[in-house]
mmCIF file of C-alpha atoms in Angstrom:
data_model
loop_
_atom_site.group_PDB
_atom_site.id
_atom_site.type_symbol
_atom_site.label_atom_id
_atom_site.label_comp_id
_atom_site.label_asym_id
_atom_site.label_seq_id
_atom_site.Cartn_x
_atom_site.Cartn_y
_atom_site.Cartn_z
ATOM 1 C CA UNK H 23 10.740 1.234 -13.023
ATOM 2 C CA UNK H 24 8.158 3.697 -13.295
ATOM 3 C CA UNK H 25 7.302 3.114 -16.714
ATOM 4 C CA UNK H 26 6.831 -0.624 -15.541
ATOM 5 C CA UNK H 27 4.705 0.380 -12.639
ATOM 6 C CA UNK H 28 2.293 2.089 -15.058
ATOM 7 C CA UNK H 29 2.271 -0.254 -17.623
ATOM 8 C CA UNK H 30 0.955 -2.507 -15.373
ATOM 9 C CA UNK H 31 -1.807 -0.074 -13.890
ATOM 10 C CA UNK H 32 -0.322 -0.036 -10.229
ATOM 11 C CA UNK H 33 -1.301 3.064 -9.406
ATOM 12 C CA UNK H 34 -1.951 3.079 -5.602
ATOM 13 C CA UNK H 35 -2.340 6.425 -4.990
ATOM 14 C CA UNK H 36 -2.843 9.597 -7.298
ATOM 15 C CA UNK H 37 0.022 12.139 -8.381
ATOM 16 C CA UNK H 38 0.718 14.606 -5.428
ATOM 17 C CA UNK H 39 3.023 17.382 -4.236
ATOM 18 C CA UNK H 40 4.944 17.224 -1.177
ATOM 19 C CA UNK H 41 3.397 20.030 1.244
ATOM 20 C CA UNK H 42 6.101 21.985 3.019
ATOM 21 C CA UNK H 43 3.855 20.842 6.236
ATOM 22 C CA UNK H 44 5.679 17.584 5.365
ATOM 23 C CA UNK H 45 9.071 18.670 5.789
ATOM 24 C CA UNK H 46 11.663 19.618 8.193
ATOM 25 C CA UNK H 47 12.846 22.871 8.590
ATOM 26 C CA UNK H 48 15.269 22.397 5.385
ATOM 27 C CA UNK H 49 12.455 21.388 2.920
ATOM 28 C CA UNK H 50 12.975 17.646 2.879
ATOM 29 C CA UNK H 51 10.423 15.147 3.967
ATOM 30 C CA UNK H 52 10.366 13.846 7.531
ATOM 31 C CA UNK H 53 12.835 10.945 7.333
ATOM 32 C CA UNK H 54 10.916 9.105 9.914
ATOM 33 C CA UNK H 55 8.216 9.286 8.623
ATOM 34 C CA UNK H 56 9.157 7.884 4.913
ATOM 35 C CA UNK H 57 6.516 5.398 4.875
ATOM 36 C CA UNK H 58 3.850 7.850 4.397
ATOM 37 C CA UNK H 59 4.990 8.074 1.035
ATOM 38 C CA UNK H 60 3.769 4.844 0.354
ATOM 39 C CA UNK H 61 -0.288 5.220 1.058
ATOM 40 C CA UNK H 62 -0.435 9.249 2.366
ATOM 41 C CA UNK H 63 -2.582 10.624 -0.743
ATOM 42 C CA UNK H 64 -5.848 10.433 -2.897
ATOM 43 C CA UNK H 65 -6.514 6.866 -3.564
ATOM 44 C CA UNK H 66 -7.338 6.199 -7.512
ATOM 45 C CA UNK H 67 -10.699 5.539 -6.799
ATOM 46 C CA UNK H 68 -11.059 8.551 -5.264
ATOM 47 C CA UNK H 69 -11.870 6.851 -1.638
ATOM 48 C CA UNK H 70 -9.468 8.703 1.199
ATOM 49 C CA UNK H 71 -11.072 6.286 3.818
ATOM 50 C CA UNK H 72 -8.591 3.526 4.723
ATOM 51 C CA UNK H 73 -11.394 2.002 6.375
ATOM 52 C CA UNK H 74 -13.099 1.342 2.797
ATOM 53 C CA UNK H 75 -10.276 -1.106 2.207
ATOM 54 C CA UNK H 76 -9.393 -2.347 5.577
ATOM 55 C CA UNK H 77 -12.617 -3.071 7.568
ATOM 56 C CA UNK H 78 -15.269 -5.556 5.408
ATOM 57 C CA UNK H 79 -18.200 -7.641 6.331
ATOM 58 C CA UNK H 80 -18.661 -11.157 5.339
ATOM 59 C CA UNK H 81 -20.733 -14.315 6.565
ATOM 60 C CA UNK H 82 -23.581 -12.829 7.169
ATOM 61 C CA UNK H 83 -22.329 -9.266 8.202
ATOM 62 C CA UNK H 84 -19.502 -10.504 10.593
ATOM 63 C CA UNK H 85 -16.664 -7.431 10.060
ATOM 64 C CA UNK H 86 -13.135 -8.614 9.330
ATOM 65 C CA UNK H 87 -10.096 -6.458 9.175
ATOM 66 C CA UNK H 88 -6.521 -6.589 7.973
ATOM 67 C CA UNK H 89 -3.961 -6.707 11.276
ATOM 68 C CA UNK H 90 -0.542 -6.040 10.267
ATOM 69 C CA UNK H 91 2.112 -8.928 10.843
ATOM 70 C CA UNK H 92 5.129 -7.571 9.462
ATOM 71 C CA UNK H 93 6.314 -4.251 7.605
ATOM 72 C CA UNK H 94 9.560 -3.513 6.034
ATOM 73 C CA UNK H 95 10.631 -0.182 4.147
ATOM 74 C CA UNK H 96 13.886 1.170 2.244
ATOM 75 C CA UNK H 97 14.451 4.343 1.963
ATOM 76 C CA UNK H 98 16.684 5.535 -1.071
ATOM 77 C CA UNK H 99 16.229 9.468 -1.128
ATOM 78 C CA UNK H 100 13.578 11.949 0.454
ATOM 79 C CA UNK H 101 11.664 14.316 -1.657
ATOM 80 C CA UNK H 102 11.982 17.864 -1.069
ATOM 81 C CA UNK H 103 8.783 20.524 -0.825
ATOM 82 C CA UNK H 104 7.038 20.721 -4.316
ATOM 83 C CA UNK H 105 8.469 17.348 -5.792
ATOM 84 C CA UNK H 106 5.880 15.636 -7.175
ATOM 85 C CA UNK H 107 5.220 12.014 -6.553
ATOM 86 C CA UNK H 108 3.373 8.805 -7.009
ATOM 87 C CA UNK H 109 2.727 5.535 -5.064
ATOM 88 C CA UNK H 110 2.754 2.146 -6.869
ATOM 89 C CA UNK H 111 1.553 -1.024 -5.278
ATOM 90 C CA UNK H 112 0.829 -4.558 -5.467
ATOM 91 C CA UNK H 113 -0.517 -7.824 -3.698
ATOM 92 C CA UNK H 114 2.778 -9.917 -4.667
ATOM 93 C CA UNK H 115 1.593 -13.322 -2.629
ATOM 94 C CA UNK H 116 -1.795 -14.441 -1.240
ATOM 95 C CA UNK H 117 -1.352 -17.350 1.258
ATOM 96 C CA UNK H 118 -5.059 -18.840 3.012
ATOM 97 C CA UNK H 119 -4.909 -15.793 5.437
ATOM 98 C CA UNK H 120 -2.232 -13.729 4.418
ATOM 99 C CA UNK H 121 -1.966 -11.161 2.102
ATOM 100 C CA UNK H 122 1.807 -9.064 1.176
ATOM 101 C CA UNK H 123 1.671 -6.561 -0.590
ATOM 102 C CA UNK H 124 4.888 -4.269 -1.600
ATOM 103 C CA UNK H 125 4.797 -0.215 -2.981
ATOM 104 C CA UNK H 126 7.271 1.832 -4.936
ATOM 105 C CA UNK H 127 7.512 5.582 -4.603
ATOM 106 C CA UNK H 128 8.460 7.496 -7.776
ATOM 107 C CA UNK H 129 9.471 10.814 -7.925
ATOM 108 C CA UNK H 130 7.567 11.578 -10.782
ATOM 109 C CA UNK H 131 10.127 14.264 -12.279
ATOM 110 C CA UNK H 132 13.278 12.819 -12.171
ATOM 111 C CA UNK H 133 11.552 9.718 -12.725
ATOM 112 C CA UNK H 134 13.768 7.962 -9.657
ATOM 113 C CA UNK H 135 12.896 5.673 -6.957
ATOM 114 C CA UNK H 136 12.005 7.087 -3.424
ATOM 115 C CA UNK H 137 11.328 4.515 -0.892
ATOM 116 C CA UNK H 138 9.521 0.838 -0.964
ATOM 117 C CA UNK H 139 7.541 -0.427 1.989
ATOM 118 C CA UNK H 140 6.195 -4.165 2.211
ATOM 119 C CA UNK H 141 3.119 -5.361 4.451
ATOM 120 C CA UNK H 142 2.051 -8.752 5.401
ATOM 121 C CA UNK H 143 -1.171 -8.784 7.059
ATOM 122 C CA UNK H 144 -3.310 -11.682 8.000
ATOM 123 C CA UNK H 145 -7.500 -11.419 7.570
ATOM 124 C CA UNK H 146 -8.622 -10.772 11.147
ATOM 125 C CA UNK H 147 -11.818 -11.058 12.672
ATOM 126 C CA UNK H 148 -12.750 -8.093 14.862
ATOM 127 C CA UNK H 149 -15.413 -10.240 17.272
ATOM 128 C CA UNK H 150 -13.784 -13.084 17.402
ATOM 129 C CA UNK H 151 -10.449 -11.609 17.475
ATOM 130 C CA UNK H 152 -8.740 -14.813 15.436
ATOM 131 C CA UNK H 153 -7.361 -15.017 12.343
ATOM 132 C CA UNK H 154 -9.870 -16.061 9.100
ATOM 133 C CA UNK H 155 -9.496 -17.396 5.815
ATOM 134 C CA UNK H 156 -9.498 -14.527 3.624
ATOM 135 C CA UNK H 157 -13.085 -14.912 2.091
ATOM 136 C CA UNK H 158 -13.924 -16.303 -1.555
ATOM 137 C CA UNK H 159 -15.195 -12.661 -2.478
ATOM 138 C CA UNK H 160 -12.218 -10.587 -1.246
ATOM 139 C CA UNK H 161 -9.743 -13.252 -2.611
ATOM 140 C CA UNK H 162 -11.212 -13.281 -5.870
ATOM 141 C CA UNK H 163 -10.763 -9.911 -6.243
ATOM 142 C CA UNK H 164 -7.218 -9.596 -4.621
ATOM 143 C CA UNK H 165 -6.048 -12.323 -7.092
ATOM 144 C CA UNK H 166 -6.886 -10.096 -9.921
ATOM 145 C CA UNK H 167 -4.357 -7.850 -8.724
ATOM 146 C CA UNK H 168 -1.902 -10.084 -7.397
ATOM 147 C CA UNK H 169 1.559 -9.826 -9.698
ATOM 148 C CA UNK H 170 3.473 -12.711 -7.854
ATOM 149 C CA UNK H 171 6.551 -12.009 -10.390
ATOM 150 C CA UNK H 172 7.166 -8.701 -8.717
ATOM 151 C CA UNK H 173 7.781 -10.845 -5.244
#
């Protein structure tokens, strides 16, 4: 639920309006593009960069990224110009490489669910183009937020 969702402080995105530049000619969002809902938006830390998130440096400076492995979605109603919503998300399972994380999308007003979207990705790195163990510093701190009961 969305009280849930705040409770536990999963805020992965910032309150926002749907823009009418978002929408179809009768004012509801572009169905196929529903996953937007999940991570379009102001990031709570104020970082718009997915790069900040995706592209890190470890051992030394070597850059790792995340390369996407599987992604589900369901869609359950599109918001219409001026709703206001919100993006939830956790890590719900860390494996040695993988990370899967799933978001909830709240219409914020009528307090309803939107849409949910689910990523796996596995650590990737860029130069050697092979998979990685996600490092020690990055899985410390994706552990913190992992919430495996939500899986």
């Amino acid at each position: 639920t969305l009280e849930e969702a705040r409770a536990r402080g999963l805020e992965a995105r910032l309150p926002r309006t749907i823009d009418a530049s978002e929408c179809g000619s009768e004012g509801f969002f572009k169905s196929s593009q529903y996953l937007n809902l999940s991570w379009g938006g102001t990031r709570p830390n104020g970082v718009d960069d997915e790069d900040d998130d995706w592209i890190r440096t470890y051992d030394g400076g070597r850059r790792y990224g995340w390369a996407t492995m599987e992604s589900r979605g369901a869609l359950f109603r599109l918001p219409r110009t001026g709703n206001r919503i919100q993006s939830f998300g956790a890590e719900v399972e860390l494996g040695r490489k993988t990370r899967h994380e799933k978001f909830w999308v709240f219409d914020l007003d009528r307090q309803d669910l939107l849409c949910t979207a689910q990523i796996v990705n596995v650590a990737f790195d860029i130069e050697a183009r092979k998979a990685i163990l996600i490092p020690e510093e990055h899985r410390a701190e994706l552990e913190r937020r992992c919430q495996p009961d939500l899986l």
